PDB file of C-alpha atoms in Angstrom:
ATOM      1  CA  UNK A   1      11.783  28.179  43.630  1.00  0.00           C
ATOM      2  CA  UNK A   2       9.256  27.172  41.406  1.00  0.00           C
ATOM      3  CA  UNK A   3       7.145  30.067  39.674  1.00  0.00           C
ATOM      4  CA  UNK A   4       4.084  28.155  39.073  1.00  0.00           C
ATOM      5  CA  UNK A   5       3.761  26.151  42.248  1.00  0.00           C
ATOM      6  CA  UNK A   6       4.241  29.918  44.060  1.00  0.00           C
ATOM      7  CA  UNK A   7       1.600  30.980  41.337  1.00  0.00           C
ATOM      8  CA  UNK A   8      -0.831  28.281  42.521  1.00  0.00           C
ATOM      9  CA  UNK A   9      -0.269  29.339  46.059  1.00  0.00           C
ATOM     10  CA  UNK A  10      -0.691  33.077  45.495  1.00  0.00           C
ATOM     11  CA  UNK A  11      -4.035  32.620  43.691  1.00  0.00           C
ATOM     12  CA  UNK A  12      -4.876  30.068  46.726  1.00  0.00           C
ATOM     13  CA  UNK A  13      -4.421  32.832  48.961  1.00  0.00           C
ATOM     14  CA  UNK A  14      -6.443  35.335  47.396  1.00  0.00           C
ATOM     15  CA  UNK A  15      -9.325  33.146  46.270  1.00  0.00           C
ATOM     16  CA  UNK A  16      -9.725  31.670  50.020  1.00  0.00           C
ATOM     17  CA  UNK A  17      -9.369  34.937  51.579  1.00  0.00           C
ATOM     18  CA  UNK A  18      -5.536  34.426  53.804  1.00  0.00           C
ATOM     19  CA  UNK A  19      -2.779  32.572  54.478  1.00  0.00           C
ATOM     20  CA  UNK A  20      -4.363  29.978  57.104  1.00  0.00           C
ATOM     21  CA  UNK A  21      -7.261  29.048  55.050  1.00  0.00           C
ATOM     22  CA  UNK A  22      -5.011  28.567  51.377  1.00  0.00           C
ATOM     23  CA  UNK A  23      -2.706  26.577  53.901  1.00  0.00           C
ATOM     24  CA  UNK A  24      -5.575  24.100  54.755  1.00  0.00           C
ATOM     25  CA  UNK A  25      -7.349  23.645  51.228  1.00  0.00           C
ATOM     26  CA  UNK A  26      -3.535  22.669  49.972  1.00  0.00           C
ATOM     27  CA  UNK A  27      -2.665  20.809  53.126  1.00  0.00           C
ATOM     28  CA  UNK A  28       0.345  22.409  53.502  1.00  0.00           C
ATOM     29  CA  UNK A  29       1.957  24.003  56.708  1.00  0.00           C
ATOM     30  CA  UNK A  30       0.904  28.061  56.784  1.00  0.00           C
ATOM     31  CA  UNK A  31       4.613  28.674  56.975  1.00  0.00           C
ATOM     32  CA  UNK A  32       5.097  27.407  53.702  1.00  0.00           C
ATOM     33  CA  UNK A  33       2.170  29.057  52.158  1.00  0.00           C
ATOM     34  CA  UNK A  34       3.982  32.498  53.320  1.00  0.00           C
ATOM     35  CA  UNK A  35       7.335  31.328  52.408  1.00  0.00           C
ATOM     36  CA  UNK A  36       6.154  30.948  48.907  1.00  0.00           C
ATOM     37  CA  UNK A  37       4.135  34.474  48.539  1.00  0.00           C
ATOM     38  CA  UNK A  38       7.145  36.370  50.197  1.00  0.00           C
ATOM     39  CA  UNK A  39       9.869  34.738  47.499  1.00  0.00           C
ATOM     40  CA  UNK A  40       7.418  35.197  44.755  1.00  0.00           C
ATOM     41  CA  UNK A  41       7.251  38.854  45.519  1.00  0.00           C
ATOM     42  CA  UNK A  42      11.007  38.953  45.799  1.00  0.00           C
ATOM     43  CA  UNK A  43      11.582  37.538  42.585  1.00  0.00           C
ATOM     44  CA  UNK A  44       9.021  39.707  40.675  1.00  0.00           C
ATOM     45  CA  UNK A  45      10.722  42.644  43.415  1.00  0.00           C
ATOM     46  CA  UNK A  46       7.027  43.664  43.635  1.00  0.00           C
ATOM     47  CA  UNK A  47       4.792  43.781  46.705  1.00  0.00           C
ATOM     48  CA  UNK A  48       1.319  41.901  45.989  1.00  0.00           C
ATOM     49  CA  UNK A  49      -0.077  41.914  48.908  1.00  0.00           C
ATOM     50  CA  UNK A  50      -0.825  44.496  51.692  1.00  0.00           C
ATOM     51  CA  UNK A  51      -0.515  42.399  55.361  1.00  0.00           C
ATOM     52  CA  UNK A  52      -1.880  43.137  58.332  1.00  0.00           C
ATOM     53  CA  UNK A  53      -2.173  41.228  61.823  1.00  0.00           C
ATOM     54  CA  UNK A  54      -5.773  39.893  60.887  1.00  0.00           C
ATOM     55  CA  UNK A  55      -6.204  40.438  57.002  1.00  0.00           C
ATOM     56  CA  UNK A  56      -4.665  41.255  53.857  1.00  0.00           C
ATOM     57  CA  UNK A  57      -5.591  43.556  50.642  1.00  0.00           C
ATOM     58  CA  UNK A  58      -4.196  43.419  46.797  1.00  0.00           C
ATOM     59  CA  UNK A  59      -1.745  45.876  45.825  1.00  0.00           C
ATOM     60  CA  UNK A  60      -2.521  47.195  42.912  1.00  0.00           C
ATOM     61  CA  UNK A  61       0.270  45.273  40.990  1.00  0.00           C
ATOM     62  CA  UNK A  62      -0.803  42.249  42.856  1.00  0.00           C
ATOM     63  CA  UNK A  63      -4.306  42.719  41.538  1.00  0.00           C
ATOM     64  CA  UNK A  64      -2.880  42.747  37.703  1.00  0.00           C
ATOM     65  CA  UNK A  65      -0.794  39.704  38.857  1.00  0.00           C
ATOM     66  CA  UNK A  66      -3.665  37.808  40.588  1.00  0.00           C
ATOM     67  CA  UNK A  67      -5.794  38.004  37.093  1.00  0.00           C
ATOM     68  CA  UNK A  68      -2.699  37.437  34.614  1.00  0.00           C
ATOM     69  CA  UNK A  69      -1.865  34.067  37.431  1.00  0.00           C
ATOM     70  CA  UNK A  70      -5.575  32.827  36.666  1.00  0.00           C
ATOM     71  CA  UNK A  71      -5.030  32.675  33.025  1.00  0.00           C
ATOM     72  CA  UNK A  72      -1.342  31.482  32.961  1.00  0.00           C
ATOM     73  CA  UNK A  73      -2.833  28.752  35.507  1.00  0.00           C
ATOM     74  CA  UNK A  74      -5.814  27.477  33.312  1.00  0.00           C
ATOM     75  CA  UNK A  75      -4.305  27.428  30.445  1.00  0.00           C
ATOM     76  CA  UNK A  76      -1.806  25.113  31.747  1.00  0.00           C
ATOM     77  CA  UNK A  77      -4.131  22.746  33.125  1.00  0.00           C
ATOM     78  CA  UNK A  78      -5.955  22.986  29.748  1.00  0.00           C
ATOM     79  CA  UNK A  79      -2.957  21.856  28.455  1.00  0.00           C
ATOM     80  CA  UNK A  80      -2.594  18.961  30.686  1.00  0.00           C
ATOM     81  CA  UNK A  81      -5.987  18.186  30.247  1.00  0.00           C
ATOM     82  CA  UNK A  82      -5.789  17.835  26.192  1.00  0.00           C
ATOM     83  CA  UNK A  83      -3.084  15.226  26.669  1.00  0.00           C
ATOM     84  CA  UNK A  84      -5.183  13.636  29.049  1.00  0.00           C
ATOM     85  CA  UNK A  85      -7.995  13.324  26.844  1.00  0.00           C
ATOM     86  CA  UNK A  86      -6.128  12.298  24.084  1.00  0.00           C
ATOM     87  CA  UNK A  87      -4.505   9.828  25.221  1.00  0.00           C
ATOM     88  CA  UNK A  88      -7.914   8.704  26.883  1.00  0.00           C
ATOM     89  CA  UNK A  89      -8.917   5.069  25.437  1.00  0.00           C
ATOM     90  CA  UNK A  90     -12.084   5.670  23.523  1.00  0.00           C
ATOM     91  CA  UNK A  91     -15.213   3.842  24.989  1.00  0.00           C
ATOM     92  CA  UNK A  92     -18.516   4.152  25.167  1.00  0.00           C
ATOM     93  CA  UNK A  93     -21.174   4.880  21.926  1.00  0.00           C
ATOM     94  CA  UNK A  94     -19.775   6.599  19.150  1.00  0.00           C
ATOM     95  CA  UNK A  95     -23.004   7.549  16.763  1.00  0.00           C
ATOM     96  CA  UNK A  96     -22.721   7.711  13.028  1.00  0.00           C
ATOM     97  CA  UNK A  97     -24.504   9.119  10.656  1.00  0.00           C
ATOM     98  CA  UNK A  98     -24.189   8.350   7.072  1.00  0.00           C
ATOM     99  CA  UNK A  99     -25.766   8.525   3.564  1.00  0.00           C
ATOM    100  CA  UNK A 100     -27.679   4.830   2.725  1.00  0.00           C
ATOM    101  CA  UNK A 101     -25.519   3.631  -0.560  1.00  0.00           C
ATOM    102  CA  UNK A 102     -21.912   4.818   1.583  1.00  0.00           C
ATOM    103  CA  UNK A 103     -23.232   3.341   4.611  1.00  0.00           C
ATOM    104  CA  UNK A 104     -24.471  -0.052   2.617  1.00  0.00           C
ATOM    105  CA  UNK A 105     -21.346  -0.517  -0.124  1.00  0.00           C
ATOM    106  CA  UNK A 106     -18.823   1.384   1.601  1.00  0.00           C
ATOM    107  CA  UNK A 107     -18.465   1.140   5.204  1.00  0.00           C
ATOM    108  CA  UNK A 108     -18.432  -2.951   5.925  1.00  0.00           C
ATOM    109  CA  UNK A 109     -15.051  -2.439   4.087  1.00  0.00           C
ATOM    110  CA  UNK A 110     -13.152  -1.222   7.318  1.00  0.00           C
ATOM    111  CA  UNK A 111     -15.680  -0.229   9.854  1.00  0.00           C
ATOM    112  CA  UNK A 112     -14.973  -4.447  11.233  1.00  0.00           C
ATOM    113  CA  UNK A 113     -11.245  -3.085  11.226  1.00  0.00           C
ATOM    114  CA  UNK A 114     -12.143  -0.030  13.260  1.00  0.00           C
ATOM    115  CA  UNK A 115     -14.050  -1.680  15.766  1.00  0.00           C
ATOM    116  CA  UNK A 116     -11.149  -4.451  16.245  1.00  0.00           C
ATOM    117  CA  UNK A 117      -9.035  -1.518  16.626  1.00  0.00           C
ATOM    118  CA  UNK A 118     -10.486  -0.313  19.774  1.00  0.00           C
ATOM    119  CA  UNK A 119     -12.923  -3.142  21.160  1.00  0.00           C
ATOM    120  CA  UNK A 120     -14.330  -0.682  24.070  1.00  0.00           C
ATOM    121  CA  UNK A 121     -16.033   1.207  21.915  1.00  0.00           C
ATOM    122  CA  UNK A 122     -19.531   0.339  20.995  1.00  0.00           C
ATOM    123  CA  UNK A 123     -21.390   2.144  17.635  1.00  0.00           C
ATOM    124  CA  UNK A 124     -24.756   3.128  16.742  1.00  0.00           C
ATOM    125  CA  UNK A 125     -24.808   3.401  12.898  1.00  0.00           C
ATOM    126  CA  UNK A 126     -27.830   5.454  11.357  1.00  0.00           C
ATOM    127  CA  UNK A 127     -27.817   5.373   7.646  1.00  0.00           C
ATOM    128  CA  UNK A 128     -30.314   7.478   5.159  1.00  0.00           C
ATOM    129  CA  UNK A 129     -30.528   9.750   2.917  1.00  0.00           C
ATOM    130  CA  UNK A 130     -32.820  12.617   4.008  1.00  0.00           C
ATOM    131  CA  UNK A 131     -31.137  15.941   5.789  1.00  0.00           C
ATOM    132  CA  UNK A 132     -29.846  15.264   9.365  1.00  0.00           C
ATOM    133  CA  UNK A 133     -29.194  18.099  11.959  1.00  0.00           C
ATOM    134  CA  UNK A 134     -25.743  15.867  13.706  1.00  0.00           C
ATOM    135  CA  UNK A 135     -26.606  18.178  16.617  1.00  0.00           C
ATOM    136  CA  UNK A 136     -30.095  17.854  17.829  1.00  0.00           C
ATOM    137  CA  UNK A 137     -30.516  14.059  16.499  1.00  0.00           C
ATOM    138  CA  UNK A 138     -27.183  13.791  18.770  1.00  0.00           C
ATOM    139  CA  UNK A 139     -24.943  12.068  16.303  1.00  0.00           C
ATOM    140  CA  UNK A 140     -21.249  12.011  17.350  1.00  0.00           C
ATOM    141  CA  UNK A 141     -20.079  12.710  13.544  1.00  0.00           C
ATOM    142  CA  UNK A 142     -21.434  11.950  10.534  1.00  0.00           C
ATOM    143  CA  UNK A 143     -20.079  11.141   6.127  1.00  0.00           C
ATOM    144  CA  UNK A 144     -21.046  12.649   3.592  1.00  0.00           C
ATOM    145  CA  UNK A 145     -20.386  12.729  -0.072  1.00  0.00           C
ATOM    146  CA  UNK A 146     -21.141  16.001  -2.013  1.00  0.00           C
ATOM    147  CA  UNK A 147     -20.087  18.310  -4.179  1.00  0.00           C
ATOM    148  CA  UNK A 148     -20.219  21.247  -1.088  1.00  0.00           C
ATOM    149  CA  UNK A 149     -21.144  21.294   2.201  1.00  0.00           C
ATOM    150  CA  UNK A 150     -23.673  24.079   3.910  1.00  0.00           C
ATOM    151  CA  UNK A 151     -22.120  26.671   5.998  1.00  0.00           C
ATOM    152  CA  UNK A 152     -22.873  25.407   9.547  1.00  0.00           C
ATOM    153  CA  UNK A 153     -20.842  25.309  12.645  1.00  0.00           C
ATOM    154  CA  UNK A 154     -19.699  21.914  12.059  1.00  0.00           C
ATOM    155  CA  UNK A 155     -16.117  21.057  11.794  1.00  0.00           C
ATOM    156  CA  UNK A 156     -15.614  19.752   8.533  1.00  0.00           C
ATOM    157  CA  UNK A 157     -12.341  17.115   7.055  1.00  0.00           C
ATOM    158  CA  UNK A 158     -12.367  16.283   3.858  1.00  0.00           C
ATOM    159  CA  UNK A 159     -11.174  12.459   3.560  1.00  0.00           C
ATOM    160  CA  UNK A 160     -11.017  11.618  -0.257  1.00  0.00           C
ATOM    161  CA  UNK A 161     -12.548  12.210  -3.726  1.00  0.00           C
ATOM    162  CA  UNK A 162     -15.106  10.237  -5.473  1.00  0.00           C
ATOM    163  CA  UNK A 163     -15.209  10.908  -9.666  1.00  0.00           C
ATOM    164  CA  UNK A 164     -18.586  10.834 -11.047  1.00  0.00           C
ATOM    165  CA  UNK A 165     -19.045   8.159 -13.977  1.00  0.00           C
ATOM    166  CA  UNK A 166     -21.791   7.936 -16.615  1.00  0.00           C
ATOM    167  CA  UNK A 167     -22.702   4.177 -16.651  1.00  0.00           C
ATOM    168  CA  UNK A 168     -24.939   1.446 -18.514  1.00  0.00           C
ATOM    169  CA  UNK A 169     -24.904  -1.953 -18.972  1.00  0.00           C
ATOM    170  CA  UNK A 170     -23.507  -3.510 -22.391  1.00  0.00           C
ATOM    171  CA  UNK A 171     -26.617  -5.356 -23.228  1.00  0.00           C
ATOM    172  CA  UNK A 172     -28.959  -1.392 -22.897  1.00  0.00           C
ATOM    173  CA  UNK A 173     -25.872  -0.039 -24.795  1.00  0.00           C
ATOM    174  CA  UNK A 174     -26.320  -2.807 -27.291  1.00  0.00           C
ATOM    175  CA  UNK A 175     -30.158  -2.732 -27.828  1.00  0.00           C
ATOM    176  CA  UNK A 176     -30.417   1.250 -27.750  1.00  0.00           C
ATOM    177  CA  UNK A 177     -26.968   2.716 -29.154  1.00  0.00           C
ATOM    178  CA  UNK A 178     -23.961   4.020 -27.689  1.00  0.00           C
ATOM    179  CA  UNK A 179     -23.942   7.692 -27.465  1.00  0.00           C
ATOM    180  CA  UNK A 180     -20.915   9.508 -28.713  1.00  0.00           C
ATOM    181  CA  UNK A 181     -21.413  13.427 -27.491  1.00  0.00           C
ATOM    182  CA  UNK A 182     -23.599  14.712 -24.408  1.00  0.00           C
ATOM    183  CA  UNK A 183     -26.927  15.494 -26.276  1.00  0.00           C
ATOM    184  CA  UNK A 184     -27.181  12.169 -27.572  1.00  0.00           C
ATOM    185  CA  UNK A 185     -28.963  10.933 -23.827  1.00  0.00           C
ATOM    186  CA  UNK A 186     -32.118  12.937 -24.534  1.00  0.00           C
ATOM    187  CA  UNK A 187     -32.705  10.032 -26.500  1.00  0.00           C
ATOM    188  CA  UNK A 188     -31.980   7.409 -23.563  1.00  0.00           C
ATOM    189  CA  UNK A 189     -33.543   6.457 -20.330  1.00  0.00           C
ATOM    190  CA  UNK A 190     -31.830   8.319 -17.454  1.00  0.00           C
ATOM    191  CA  UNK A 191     -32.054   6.750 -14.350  1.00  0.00           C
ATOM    192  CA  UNK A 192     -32.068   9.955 -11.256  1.00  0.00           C
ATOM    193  CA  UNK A 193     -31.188   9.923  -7.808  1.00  0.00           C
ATOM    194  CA  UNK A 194     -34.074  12.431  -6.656  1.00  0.00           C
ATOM    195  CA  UNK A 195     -31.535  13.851  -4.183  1.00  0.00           C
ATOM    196  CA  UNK A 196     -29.226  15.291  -6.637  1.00  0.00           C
ATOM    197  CA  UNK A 197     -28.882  19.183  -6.695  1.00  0.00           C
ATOM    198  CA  UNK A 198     -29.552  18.605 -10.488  1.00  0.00           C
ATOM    199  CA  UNK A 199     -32.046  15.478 -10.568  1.00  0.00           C
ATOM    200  CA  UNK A 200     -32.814  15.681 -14.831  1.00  0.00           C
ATOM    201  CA  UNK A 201     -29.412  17.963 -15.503  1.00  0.00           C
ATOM    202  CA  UNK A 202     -26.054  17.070 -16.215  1.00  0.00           C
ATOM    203  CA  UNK A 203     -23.060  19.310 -16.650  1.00  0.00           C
ATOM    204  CA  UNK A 204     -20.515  17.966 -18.614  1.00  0.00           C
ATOM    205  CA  UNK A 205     -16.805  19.025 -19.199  1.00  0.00           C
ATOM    206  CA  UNK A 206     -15.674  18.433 -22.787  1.00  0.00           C
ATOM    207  CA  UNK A 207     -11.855  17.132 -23.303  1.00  0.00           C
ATOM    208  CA  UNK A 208     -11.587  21.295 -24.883  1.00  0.00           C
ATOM    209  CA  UNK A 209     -12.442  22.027 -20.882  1.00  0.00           C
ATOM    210  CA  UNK A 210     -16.002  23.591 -22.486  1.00  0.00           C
ATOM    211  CA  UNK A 211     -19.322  23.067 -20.412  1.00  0.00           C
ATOM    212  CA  UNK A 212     -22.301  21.473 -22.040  1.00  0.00           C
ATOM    213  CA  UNK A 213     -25.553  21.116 -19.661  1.00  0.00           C
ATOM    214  CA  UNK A 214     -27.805  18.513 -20.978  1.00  0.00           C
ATOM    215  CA  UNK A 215     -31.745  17.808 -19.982  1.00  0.00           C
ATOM    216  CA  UNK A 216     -32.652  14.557 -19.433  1.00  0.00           C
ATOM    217  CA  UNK A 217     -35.574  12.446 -18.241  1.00  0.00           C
ATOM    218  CA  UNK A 218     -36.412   8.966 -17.938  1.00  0.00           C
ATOM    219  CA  UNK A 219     -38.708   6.227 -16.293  1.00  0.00           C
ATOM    220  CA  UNK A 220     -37.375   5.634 -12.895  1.00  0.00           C
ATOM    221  CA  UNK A 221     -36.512   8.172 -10.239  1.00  0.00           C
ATOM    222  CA  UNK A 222     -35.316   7.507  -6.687  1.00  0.00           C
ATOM    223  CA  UNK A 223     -34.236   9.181  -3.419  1.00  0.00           C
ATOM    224  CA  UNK A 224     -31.472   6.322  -2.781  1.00  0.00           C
ATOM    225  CA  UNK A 225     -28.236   5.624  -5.209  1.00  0.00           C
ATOM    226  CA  UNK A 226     -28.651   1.865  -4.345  1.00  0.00           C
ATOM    227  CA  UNK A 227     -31.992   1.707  -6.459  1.00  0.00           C
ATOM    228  CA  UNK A 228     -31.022   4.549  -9.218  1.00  0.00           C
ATOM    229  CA  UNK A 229     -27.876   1.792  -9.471  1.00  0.00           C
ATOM    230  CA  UNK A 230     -29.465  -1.232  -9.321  1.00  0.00           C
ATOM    231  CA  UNK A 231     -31.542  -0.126 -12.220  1.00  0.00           C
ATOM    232  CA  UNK A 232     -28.826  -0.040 -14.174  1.00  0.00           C
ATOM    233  CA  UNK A 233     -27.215  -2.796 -13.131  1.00  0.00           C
ATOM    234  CA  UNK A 234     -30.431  -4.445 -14.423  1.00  0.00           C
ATOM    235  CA  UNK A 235     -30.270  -2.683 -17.849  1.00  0.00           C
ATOM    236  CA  UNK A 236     -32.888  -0.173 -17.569  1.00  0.00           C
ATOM    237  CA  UNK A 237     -31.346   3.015 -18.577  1.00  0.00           C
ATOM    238  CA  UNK A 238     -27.979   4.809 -17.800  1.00  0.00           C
ATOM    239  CA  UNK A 239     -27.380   6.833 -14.652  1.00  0.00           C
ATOM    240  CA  UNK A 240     -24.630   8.918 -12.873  1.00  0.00           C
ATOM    241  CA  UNK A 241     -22.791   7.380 -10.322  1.00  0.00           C
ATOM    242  CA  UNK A 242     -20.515   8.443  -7.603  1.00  0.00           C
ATOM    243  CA  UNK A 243     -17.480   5.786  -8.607  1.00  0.00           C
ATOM    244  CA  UNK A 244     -17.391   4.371  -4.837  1.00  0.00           C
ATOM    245  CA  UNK A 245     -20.916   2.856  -5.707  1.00  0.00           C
ATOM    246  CA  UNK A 246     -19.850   1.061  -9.171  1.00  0.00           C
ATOM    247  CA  UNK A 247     -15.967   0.697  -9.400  1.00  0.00           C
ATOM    248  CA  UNK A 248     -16.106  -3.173  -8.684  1.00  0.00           C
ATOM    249  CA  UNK A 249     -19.037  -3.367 -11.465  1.00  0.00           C
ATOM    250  CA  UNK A 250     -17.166  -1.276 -13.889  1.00  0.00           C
ATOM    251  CA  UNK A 251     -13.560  -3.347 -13.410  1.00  0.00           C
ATOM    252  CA  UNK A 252     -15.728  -6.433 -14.001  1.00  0.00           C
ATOM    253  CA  UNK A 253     -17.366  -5.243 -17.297  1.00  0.00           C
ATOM    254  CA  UNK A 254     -20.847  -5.105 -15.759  1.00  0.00           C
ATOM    255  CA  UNK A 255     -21.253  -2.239 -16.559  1.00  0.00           C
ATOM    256  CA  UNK A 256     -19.190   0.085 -18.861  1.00  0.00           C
ATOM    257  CA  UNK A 257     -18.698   3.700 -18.779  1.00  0.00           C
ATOM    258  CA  UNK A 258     -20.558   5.770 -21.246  1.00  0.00           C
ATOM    259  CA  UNK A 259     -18.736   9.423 -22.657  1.00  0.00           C
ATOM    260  CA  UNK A 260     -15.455   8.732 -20.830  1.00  0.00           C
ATOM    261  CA  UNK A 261     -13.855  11.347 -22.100  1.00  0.00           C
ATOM    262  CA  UNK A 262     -16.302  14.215 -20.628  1.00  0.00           C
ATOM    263  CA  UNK A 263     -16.128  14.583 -17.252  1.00  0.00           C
ATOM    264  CA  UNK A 264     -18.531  15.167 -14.045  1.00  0.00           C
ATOM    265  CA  UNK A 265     -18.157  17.316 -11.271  1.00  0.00           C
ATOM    266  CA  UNK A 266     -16.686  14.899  -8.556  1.00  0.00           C
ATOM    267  CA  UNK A 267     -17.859  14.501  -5.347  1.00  0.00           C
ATOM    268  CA  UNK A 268     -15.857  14.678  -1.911  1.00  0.00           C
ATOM    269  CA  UNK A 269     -16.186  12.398   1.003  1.00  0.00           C
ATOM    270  CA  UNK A 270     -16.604  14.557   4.246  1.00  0.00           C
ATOM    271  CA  UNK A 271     -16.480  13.112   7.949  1.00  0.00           C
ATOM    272  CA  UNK A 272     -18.097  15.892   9.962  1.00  0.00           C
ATOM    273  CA  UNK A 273     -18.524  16.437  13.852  1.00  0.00           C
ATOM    274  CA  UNK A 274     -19.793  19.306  16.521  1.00  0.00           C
ATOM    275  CA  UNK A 275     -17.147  21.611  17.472  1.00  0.00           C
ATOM    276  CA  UNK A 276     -16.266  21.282  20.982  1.00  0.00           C
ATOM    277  CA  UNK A 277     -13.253  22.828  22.815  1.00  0.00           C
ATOM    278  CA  UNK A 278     -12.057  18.953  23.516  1.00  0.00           C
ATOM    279  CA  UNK A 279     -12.287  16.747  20.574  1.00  0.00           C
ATOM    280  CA  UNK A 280     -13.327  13.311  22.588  1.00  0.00           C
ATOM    281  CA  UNK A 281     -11.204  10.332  22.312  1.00  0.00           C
ATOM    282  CA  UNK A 282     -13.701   7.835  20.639  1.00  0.00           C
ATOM    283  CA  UNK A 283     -14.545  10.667  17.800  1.00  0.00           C
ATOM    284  CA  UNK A 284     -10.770  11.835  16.985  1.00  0.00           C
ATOM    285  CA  UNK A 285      -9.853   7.691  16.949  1.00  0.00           C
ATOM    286  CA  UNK A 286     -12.852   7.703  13.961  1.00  0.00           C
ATOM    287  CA  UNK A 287     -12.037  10.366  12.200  1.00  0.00           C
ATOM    288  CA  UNK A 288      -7.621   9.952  12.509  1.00  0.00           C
ATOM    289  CA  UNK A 289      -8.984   6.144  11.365  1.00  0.00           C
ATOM    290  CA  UNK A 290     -10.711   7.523   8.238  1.00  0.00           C
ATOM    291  CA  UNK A 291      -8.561   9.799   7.637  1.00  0.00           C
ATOM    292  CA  UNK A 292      -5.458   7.498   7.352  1.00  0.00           C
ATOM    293  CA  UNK A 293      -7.503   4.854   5.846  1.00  0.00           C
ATOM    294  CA  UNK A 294      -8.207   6.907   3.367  1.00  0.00           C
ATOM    295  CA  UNK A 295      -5.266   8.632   2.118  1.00  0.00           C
ATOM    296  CA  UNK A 296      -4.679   5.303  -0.035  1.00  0.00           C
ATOM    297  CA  UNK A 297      -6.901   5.927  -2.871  1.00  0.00           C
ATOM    298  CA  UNK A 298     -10.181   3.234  -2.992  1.00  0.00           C
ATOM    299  CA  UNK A 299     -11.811   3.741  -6.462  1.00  0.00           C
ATOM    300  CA  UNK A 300     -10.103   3.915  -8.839  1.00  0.00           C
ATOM    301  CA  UNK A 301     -11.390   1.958 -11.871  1.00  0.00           C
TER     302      UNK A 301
END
């Protein structure tokens, strides 16, 4: 006999109130339907039901049964229906969210691959750099890069580290002097990404692991890395940058690191999405693509 297709029949029977009518819903002959109860009760050597000519009544035990059935039941079919969905093809319009300088520098390095990849799917691709609620501007998932994240009901994977550099052209180096310890950039221009939880403070980490906050201004200010960068690109001052944004600049000598031996507090790269109960196919093929995509480091200088 098998339990769970006698299970499935039981619960039938209860939930469409006798034999007859459970026999119809599973097209089945009625015979069968009481076949099935009777051996179910043998094998538990319980009685669930009470019978009578023209209706029937839960035994106690079968009322204990009848609840523990639903559960067993659903869960099984929840089961089945997380295979299902993972092995679903991903389609339809999978809505990202992501900071401006990531979503301008960073992602037309393998969001072509992704989309050959799965060629159903269709993306929407929202970048900036103010606060965005994923949930009521309906994003599917959204990057970030930050030092921490909010507390928030958002499920949260953390994808790879970006180091923080201190950078400058050679020519604003040349013309205005090289510093050689932290305090030495109050007497620089420092270029600030207005977004930053510090905007005209930097912490440094000395190579004797001490911490050494600095105050700094400077002439240009901006709420978007790709102007604090170009800036300095341009030789207007020195800046902090995430290394994602200026590893290609500082392996071509465009721009040179300035203190290399203190250090930054690094930022992480995030991919973050609603919690449901089913992750959907087109947003666990994103973030299983990220995710292995990333676990070759990408910035190093």
């Amino acid at each position: 006999m098998d339990q769970l297709a006698a299970m499935r029949i039981f619960r039938r029977v209860v939930e469409s109130g006798g034999f007859s009518a459970a026999a119809e819903a599973l097209d089945i002959s009625h015979t069968v339907v009481s076949r099935q109860v009777r051996q179910l009760e043998e094998l538990l050597g319980a009685q669930l039901l009470n019978r009578t000519t023209r209706r029937f009544s839960l035994t106690e035990v079968g009322q204990l049964y009848y609840q523990r059935c639903i559960d067993i039941i659903d869960q099984v079919e929840d089961a089945a229906r997380v295979v299902s969905h993972h092995h679903a093809r991903p389609g339809g319009v999978l809505r990202i969210n992501a900071p401006m300088v990531f979503g301008t520098l960073e992602m037309p390095n393998w969001l072509p691959q992704f989309m050959q990849a799965y060629p159903e799917l269709k993306v929407d691709v929202v970048c900036n750099d103010r606060f965005v609620d994923l949930i009521s501007e309906e994003f599917d998932v959204g990057l970030r890069i930050t030092r921490s994240l909010p507390d928030s009901t958002l499920v949260a994977k953390r994808l790879a580290v970006s180091d923080m550099a201190l950078v400058a052209t050679p020519a604003y180096l040349e013309k205005h002097g090289t510093p050689r310890e932290p305090k030495d950039l109050q007497q620089h221009n420092f270029l600030a990404y207005s977004l930053a939880l510090q905007t005209t403070e930097l912490v440094f980490i000395g190579p004797d692991g001490r911490e050494q906050l600095v105050s700094l201004s400077g002439n240009v200010q901006a709420n978007t890395g790709l102007i604090v960068c170009a800036a300095a690109r341009a030789g207007m001052g020195i800046t902090a940058s995430a290394t994602f944004v200026v590893h290609e600049d500082l392996k071509r000598g465009e721009l040179v690191e300035v203190l290399p031996e203190y250090r930054l507090q690094s930022r992480d790269l995030y991919v973050l999405y609603p919690q449901n109960h089913h992750l959907s196919p087109k947003v666990r093929a994103f973030v299983d693509f990220l995710a292995d995509y990333y676990a070759t480091p990408r910035w190093s200088v």
